[in-house]
Each structure stands twice: as C-alpha cells, then as structure tokens.
Coordinates of C-alpha atoms and ligand atoms in Angstrom, one line a residue:
X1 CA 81.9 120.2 87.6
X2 CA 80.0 121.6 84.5
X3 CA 82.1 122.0 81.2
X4 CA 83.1 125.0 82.0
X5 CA 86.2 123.9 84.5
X6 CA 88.0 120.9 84.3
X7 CA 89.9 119.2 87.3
X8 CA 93.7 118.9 86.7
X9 CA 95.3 116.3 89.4
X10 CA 98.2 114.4 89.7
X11 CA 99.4 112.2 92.6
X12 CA 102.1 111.3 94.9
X13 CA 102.1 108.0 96.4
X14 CA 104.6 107.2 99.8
X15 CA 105.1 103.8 99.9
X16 CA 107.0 102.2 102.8
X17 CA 108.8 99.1 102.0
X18 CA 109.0 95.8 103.9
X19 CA 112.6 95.0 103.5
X20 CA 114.2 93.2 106.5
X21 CA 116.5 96.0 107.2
X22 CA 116.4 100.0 106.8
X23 CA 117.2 102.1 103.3
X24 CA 120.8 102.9 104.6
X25 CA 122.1 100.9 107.5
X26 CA 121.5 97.8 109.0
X27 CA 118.9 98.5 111.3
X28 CA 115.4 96.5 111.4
X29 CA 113.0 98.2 109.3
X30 CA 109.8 96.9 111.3
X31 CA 108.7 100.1 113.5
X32 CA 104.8 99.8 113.9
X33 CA 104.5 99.0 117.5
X34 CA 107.5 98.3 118.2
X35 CA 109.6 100.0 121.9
X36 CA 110.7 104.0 120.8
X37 CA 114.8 104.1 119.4
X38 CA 115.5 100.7 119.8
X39 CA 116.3 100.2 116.2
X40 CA 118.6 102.9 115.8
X41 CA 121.9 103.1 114.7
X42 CA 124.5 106.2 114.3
X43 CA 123.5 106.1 110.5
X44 CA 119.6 106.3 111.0
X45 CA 119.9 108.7 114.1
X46 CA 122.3 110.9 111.7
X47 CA 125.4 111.4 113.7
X48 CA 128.4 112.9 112.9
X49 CA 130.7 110.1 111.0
X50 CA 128.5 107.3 110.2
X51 CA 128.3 106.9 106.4
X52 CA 125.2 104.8 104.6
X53 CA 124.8 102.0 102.7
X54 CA 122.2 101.4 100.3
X55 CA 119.6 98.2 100.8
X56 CA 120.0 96.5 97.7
X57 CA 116.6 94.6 99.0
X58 CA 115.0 97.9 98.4
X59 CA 116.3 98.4 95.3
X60 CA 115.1 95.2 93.7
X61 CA 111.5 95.8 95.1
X62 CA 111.2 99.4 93.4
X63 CA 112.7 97.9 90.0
X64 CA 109.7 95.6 90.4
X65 CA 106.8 97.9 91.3
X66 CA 108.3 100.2 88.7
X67 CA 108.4 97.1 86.2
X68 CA 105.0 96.4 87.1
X69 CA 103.7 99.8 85.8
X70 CA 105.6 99.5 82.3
X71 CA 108.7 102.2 83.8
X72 CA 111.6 102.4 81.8
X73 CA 114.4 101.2 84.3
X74 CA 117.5 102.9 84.5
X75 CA 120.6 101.5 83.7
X76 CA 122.5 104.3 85.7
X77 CA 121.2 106.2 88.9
X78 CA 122.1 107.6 91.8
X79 CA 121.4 109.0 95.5
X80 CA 120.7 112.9 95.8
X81 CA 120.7 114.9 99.5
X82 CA 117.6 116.9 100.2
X83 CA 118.0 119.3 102.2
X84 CA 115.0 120.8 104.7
X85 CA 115.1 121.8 108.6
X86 CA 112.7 119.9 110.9
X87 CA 113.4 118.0 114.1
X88 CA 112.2 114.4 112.5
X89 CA 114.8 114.3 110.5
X90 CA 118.2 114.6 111.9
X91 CA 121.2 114.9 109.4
X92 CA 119.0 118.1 107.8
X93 CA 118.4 116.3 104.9
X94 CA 117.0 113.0 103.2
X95 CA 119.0 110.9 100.9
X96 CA 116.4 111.1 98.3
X97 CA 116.7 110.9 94.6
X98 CA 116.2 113.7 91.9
X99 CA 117.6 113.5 88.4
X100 CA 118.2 110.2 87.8
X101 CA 115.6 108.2 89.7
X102 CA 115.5 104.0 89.5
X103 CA 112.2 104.0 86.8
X104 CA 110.6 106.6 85.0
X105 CA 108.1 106.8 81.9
X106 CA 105.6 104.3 83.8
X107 CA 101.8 103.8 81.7
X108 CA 99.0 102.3 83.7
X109 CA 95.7 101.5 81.7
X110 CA 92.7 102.5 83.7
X111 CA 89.7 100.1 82.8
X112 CA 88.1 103.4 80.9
X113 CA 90.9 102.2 78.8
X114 CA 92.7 106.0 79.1
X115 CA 96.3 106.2 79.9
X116 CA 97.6 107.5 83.3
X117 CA 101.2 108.5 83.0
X118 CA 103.7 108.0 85.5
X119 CA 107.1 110.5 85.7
X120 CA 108.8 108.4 88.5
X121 CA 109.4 106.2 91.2
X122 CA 112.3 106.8 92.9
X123 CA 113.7 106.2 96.7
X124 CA 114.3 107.6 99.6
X125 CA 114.8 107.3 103.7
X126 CA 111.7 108.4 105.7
X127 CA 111.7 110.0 108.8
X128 CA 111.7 109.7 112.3
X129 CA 108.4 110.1 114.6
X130 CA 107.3 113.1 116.5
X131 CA 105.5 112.2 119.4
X132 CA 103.6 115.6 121.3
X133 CA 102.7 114.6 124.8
X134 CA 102.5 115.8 128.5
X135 CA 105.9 115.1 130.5
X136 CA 105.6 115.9 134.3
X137 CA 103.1 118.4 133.0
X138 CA 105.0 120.2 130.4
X139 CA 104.1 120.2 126.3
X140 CA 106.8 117.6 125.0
X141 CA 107.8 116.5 121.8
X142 CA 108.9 113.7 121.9
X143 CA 110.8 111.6 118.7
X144 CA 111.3 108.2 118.3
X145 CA 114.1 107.3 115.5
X146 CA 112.8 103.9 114.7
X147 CA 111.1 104.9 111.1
X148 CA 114.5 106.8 110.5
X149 CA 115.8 105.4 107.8
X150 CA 113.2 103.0 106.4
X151 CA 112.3 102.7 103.2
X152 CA 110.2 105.0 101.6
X153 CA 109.3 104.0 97.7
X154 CA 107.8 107.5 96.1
X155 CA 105.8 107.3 93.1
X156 CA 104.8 110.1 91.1
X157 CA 102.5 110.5 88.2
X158 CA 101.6 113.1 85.5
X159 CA 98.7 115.0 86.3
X160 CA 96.6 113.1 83.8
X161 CA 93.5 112.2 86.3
X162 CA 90.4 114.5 85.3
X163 CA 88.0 112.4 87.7
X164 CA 87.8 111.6 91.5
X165 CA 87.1 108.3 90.5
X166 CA 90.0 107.8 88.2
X167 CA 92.7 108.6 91.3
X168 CA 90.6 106.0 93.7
X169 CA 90.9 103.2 90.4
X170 CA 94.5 103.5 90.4
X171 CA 95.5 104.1 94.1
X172 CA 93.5 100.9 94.9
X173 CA 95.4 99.0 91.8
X174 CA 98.8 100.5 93.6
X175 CA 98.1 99.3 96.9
X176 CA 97.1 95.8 95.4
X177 CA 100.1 95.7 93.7
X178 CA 102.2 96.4 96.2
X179 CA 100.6 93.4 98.4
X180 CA 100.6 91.5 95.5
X181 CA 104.6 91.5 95.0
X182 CA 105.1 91.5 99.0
X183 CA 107.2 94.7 99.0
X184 CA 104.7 96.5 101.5
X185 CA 101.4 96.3 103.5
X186 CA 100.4 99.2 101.9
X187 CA 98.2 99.7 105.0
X188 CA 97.0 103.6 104.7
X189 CA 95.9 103.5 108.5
X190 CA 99.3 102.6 109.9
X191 CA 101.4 104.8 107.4
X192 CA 103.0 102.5 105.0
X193 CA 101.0 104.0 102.2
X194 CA 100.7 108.0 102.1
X195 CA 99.3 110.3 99.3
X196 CA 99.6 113.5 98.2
X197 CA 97.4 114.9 95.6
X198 CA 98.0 118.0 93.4
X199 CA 95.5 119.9 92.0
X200 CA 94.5 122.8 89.8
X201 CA 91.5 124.0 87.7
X202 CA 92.0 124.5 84.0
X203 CA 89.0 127.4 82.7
X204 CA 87.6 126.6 79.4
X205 CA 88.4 130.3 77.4
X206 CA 86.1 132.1 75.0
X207 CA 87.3 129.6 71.9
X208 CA 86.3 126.9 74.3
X209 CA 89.9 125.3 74.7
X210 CA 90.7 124.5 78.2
X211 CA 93.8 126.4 79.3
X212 CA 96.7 125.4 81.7
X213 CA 96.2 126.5 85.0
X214 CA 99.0 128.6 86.3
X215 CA 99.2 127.3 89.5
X216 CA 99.1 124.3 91.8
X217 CA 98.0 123.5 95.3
X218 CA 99.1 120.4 96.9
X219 CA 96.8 118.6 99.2
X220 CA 98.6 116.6 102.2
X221 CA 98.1 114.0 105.4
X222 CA 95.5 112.3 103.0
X223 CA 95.0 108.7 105.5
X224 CA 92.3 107.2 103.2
X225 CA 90.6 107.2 99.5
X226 CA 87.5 108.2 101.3
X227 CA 89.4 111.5 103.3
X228 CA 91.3 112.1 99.5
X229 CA 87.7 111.8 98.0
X230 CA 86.7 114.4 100.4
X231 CA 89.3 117.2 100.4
X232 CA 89.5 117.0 96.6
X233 CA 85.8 118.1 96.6
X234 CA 86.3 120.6 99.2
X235 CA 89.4 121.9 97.4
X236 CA 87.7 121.8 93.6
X237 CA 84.6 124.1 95.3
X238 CA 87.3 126.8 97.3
X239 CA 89.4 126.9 94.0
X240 CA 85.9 127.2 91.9
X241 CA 85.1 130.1 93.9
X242 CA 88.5 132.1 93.8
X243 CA 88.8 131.6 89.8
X244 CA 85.3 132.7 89.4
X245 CA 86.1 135.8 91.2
X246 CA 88.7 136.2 88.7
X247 CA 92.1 135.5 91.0
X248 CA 94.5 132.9 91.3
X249 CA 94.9 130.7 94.1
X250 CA 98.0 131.0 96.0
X251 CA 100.7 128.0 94.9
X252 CA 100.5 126.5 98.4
X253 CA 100.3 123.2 100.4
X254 CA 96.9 122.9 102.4
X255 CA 95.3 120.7 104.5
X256 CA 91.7 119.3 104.7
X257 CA 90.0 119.3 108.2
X258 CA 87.3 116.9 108.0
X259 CA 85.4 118.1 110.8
X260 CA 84.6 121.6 108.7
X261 CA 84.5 119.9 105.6
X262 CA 87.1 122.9 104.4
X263 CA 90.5 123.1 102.8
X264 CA 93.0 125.5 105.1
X265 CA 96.8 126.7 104.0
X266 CA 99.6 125.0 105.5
X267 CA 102.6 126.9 104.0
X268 CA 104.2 128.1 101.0
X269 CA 105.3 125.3 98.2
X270 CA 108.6 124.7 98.2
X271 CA 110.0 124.8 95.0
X272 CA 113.1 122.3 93.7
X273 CA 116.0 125.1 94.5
X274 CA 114.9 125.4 98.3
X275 CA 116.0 122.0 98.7
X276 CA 119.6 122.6 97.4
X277 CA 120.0 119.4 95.6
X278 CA 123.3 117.6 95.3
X279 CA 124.8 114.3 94.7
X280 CA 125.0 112.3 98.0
X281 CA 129.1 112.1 98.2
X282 CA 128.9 108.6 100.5
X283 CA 127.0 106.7 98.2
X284 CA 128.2 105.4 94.7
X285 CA 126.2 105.2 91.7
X286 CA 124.1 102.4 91.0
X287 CA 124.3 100.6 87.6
X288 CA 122.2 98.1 85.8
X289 CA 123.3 95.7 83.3
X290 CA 120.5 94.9 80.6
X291 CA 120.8 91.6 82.0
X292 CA 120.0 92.5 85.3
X293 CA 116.8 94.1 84.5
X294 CA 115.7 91.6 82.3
X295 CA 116.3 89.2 84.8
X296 CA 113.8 91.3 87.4
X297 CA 111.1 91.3 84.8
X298 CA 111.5 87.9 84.3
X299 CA 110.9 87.1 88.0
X300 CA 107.3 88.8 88.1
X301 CA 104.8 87.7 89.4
X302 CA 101.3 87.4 87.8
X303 CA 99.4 90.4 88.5
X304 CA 95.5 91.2 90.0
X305 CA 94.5 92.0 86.1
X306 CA 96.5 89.7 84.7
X307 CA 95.1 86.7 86.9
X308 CA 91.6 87.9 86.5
X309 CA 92.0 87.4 82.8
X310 CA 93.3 83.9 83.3
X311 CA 91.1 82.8 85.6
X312 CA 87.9 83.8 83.3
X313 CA 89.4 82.2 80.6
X314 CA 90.8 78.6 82.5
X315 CA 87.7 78.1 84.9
X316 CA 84.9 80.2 83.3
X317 CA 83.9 82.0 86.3
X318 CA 81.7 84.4 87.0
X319 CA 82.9 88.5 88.0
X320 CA 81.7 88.0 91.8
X321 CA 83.8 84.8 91.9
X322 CA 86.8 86.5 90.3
X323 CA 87.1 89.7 92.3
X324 CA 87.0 87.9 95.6
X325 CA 89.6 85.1 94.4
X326 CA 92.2 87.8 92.8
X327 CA 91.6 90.3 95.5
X328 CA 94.5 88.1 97.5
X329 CA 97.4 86.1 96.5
X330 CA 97.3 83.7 99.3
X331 CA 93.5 83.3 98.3
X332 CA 94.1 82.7 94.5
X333 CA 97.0 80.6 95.2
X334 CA 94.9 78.5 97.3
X335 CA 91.9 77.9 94.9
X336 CA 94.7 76.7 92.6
X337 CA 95.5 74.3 94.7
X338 CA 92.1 73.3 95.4
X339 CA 91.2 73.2 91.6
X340 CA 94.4 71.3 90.9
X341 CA 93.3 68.6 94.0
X342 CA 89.4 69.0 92.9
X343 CA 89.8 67.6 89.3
X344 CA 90.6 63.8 90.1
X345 CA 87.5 63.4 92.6
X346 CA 85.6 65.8 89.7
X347 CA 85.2 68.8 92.1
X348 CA 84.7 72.1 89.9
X349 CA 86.3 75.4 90.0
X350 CA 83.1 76.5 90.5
X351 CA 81.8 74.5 93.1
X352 CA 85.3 75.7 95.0
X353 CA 85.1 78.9 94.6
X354 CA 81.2 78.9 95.7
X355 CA 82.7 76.8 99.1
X356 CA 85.5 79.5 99.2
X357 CA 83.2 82.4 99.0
X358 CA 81.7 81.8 102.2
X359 CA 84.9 80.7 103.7
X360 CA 86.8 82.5 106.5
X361 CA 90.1 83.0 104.4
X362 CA 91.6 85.1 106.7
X363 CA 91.3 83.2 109.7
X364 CA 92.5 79.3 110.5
X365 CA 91.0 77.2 107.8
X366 CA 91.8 73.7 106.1
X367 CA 94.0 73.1 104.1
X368 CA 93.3 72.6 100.0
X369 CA 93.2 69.0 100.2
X370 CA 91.0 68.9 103.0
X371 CA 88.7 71.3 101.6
X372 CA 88.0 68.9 99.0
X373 CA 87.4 65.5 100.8
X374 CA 84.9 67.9 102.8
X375 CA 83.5 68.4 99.6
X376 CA 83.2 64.9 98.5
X377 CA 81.9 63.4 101.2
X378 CA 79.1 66.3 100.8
X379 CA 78.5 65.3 97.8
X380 CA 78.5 61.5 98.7
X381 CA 75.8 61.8 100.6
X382 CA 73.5 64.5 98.4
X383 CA 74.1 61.5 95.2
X384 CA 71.8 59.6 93.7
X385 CA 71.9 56.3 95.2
X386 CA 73.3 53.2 93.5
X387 CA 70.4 51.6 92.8
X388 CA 68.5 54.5 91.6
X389 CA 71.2 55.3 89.2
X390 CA 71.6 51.1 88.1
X391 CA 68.0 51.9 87.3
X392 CA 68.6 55.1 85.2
X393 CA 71.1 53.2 83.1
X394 CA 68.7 50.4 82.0
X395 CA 66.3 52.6 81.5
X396 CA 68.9 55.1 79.5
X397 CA 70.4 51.9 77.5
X398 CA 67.1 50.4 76.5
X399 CA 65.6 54.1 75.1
X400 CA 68.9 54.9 73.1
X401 CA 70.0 51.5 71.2
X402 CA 71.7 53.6 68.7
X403 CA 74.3 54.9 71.2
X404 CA 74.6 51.7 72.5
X405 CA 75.7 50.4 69.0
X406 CA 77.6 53.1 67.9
X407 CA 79.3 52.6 71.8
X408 CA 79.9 49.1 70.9
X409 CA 81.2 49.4 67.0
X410 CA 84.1 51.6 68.9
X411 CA 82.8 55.0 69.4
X412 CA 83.6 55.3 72.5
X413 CA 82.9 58.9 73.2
X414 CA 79.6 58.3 72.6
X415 CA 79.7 57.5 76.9
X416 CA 79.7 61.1 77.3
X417 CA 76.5 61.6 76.1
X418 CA 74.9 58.7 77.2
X419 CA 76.0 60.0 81.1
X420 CA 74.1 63.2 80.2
X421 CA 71.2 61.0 79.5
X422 CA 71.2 59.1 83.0
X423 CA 72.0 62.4 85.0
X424 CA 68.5 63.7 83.0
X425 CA 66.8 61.3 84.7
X426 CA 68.8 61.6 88.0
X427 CA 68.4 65.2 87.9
X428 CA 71.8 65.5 88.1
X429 CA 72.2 64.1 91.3
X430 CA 74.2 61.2 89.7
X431 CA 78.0 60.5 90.7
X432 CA 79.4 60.6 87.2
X433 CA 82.1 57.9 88.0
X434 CA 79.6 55.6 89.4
X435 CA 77.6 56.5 86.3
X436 CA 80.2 55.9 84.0
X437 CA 81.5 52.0 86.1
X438 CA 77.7 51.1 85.8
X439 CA 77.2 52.2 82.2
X440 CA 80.1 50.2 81.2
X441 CA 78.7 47.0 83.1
X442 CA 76.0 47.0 81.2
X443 CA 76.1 48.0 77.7
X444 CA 77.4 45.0 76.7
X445 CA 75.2 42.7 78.3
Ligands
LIG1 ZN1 120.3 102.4 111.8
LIG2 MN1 109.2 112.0 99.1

C-alpha cells in the first residue's frame, strides 16, 4: 500500500479451552472425534429447566492468558445472554459476556517494539456442530451437541495492527501462549483457535493526516495465518478500489473464497442492540479478592519471551538453538534437565542442544539422563588417549615452570590455565578431568 492509504485492522481471537468439563455443566469438554451427543446434558442441549453453572477451571485459565498479556483483571464481573437465532445453538442465545468481561486493558509488545492494545478477553459457551449430509438421499442437517457448551475464551484487540505481518507476530505469540500455559491446543485446523479480522482503510486527506475510516468490514472462517494473510490482501485491494471510486464500503461481514482469490458479502453486521443484551438471571456474579488475583499472577509460568531471554543469558546460546528449544515447553523443560544432569560429567548446554536439535522430540526418545551417558560415552571414545594426554602434561609442565611455581606457592587457579595449555596440544580432544587427575600427579614431582 503506497502512503496514500493505510490498513486499519484489529482482531478477534476464539480460543477453545481444555478444561476437563464444559463452560456451564458438567459435561466432558473433549469433542474432536469423539461419537455425535454423547456428551450432552439438558444444560448444553438447552432444555427447558436446566440452569448453568459456571467452570471455575475456565475461569482461572482466562485470568491467566489475560495476566499473561498485562490485562487489568476484574475484581467484579459477570455472565450476559446473547441473543441470535440459528439451529447450533439451542437456548437462542449464548451466555457470553459484555460489560464487565474477566480482563481488559491487555498491552503486548511486538518485537518492532510498538504496542498492540487489547480491549478484552472475556468468556463464553460455543456452539454445537452442524453437520450437512445425504440421509436416505435427502439434504440433512445434521447437529451434534457435543461442542455445546465448551469453553470458548474470546480475545479482542484494538485495531492497532497497520501491517499483515504485525497480526501473524502476535497470533503466533497467542497460540504459543496458550500451549505454553496448557489452557488449549490452539490447533487452527481442528477449531480450537478461530480468528476474525476487522478491517478498514483510513485515506490520507489533502493536509496529509490520515482520517478514520467510517466503516468496518469483518473478515470470518479464517482456518490459518496463511488463509488470514490472504483474504486481508484480497479485502485491502476490493476496499482500495471502492474508496478510489469515491464510495464507502458497505459495513458488512464477508468471506474469502480462496479458490477465486476474492472477498464475497456474507450479511449485514450486527450491531450490539440486535443481540439484546441482558444479565444472565441463573448465574451470580463473579468476584475477585486482590488476593486471589495476585495469587494467579504468582502461579505463572515463564513465558516463550521470557525464557528466550534467560536461556541467552544462562547458557550463551545461539538464536537457532533458542527458537527450537522455547518453541515447546516439554522441549525446554527437558534441556533443563539435561543441562542440570550434563554439568557433573562436563556436558555443555551447547553440546545438548546441538544433540537435541537433531533429535526426534516429538516422538519416543530417551530420557535426560540417558541422553547424557550417550553423550559421554561418545565423547569417551573421540578423547585423546591417556597416554597421549600424560605426554601433553610433561611436555606442558616442563615449557611453563612459572605456572608450575606459582601452582605450587598456592595459586591454585593457575590449573585452569595450565589445562588450556595441554588441550592446545591435544587439540582439544583432551578429557578435562583426566587432564586435570594427571596434571595434579605430576606437578609436584
Ligand atoms: Zn452438558
Ligand atoms: Mn464470541
């Protein structure tokens, strides 16, 4: 986009949660592959009667993702009914949230160093599935109540992206967060992360400011950052076009069909009133204590960045080495463990994480421990041998007899250098505790 137009786009994130049981009963949340309305309840399936609870499992996992991104938490909140007419979703409405959401006022730092803001993350119940398929020859639809009622975590942020690229930096950090903190798969493909992407065009006018657009399209069924990378280009061209021509473009929700490469309209935005909000009667309020919240934030865990940083700073490694070890918890949590095992048989960080690197992680591999007696034994056998390092050490103590005196008087770090000297000669191939047990042997003889 020359200067002339600048992209406006904020995001919606859906976010399904893994909690053991569903948003507002006590129904298993797993659906994905799992036998049509066999976790269903009268609650999830929305009969007359049944009245909700809320998953206080959920709750603590959005407080956390919210904490995560810097949200202010609120002490007070509550559940809101919103109301909209389709067959997936059978009371008519969702229990959703929309005053007084669990965090708000979120900041995440991009690595541009800009700030993205984000207005919310509040939750909600998603939906059932509609399934359209041939039954004894007819066009059925088909709906399978198991998703009812799970779990949705929805996080909104300002529109504060200017860049394609921006919105892929941050929706990757989201899904790594949410992995990171084990509140969701985040898995795009199967549905357990969704995104939404609103967008306008703000026109640069004759004094050159850019003005606000006066409109908004939303962009939905986004499955990947590569299909969201896609329609966004698609939709910045169609909108280029029609503000060129000098209109507006309609305040709508569209589509992106990938095969045509093309934007189409799906329907007419709602707007806040069409859902007729109101206070969901069977649920209390929720309230936090200070105490509570600081008690969440206490029990974070260390995240991608924030590991990154450590690990350059405690074991001096390399980018490559850093992005594949933080790119998963289990994986980082393991080369701990290796590092912690590694350091009394003198086993780098580096030398692990070089192993690691070419290591099936994902599949069955050995444990920490054993990872490092492999690594031994290969070094065992690549080591100078004994006698060519007993000959090193002569050789080492005759051509430095001021080391050797200084060594003797009491300055006994002087060993450290003097092992630098024999591994010269060895071209490092020396075994630095052998090394070191031979030194000592003979530099008082
Ligand atoms: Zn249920
Ligand atoms: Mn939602």
């Amino acid at each position: 986009m020359k200067d002339d137009f600048k992209l406006v786009l904020g995001l919606e994130v859906h976010i399904e949660l893994a909690t053991k049981t569903k948003m507002f009963c006590g129904c298993l949340a797993h659906h994905f592959g799992e036998q049509a309305n066999t976790h269903v309840c009268p609650t999830c399936m929305g009969l007359p009667g049944a009245l909700p609870f809320a998953n206080k499992e959920a709750i603590d996992f959005a407080v956390k993702f919210g904490s995560s991104f810097n949200s202010r938490i609120a002490e007070y909140s509550k559940f809101d009914r919103k109301h909209y007419f389709y067959p997936d979703l059978p009371k008519a409405y969702q229990i959703s949230q929309y005053d007084l959401p669990f965090c708000s006022k979120g900041t995440y730092e991009l690595n541009s160093g800009k700030i993205i803001h984000i207005r919310r993350i509040h939750l909600e119940e998603d939906t059932g599935k509609l399934i359209h398929k041939k039954v004894d020859g007819k066009n059925t639809s088909l709906i399978d109540y198991n998703r009812s009622g799970v779990p949705l975590m929805e996080m909104v942020t300002e529109p504060d992206f200017e860049k394609i690229e921006e919105a892929v930096e941050f929706l990757k950090e989201v899904q790594h967060i949410a992995r990171y903190l084990s509140i969701s798969d985040a898995d795009m493909e199967k549905g357990s992360m969704r995104l939404e992407a609103n967008l306008s065009l703000s026109q640069k006018d004759t004094k050159g400011n850019y003005s606000l657009p006066d409109y908004k399209i939303e962009l939905k069924n986004i499955n990947s950052f590569k299909f969201m990378q896609k329609a966004i280009e698609a939709e910045i061209i169609r909108q280029k076009r029609l503000l060129l021509e000098g209109k507006t473009p309609a305040q709508e929700t569209r589509g992106f069909d990938e095969a045509k490469g093309t934007t189409f309209s799906q329907r007419s935005k709602e707007e806040a009133k069409d859902y007729r909000y109101f206070p969901e009667p069977d649920l209390p309020p929720i309230r936090f204590t200070k105490s509570e919240i600081s008690k969440v934030m206490n029990h974070l865990v260390e995240l991608p960045r924030e590991k990154v940083k450590r690990f350059k700073k405690e074991y001096s490694l390399s980018d490559h080495y850093l992005l594949f070890l933080v790119a998963d918890r289990g994986i980082a949590d393991y080369f701990e463990e290796a590092v912690k095992v590694g350091k009394d048989h003198l086993i780098s960080p580096k030398e692990i994480a070089n192993v690691m690197v070419n290591m099936k992680m994902h599949e069955e591999h050995e444990l920490p421990a054993e990872l490092i007696k492999k690594l031994v034994a290969a070094k065992k056998t690549s080591f100078a041998s004994d006698d060519d390092t007993k000959k090193a050490v002569v050789e080492v103590i005759s051509q430095n007899s001021r080391a050797v005196k200084d060594y003797k008087e009491g300055k006994v770090q002087i060993i450290g250098f003097l092992i630098g000297q024999v591994q010269k000669i060895l071209q490092g191939k020396g075994d630095p505790k052998i090394i070191q047990n031979i030194l000592r042997e003979n530099l008082f003889n």
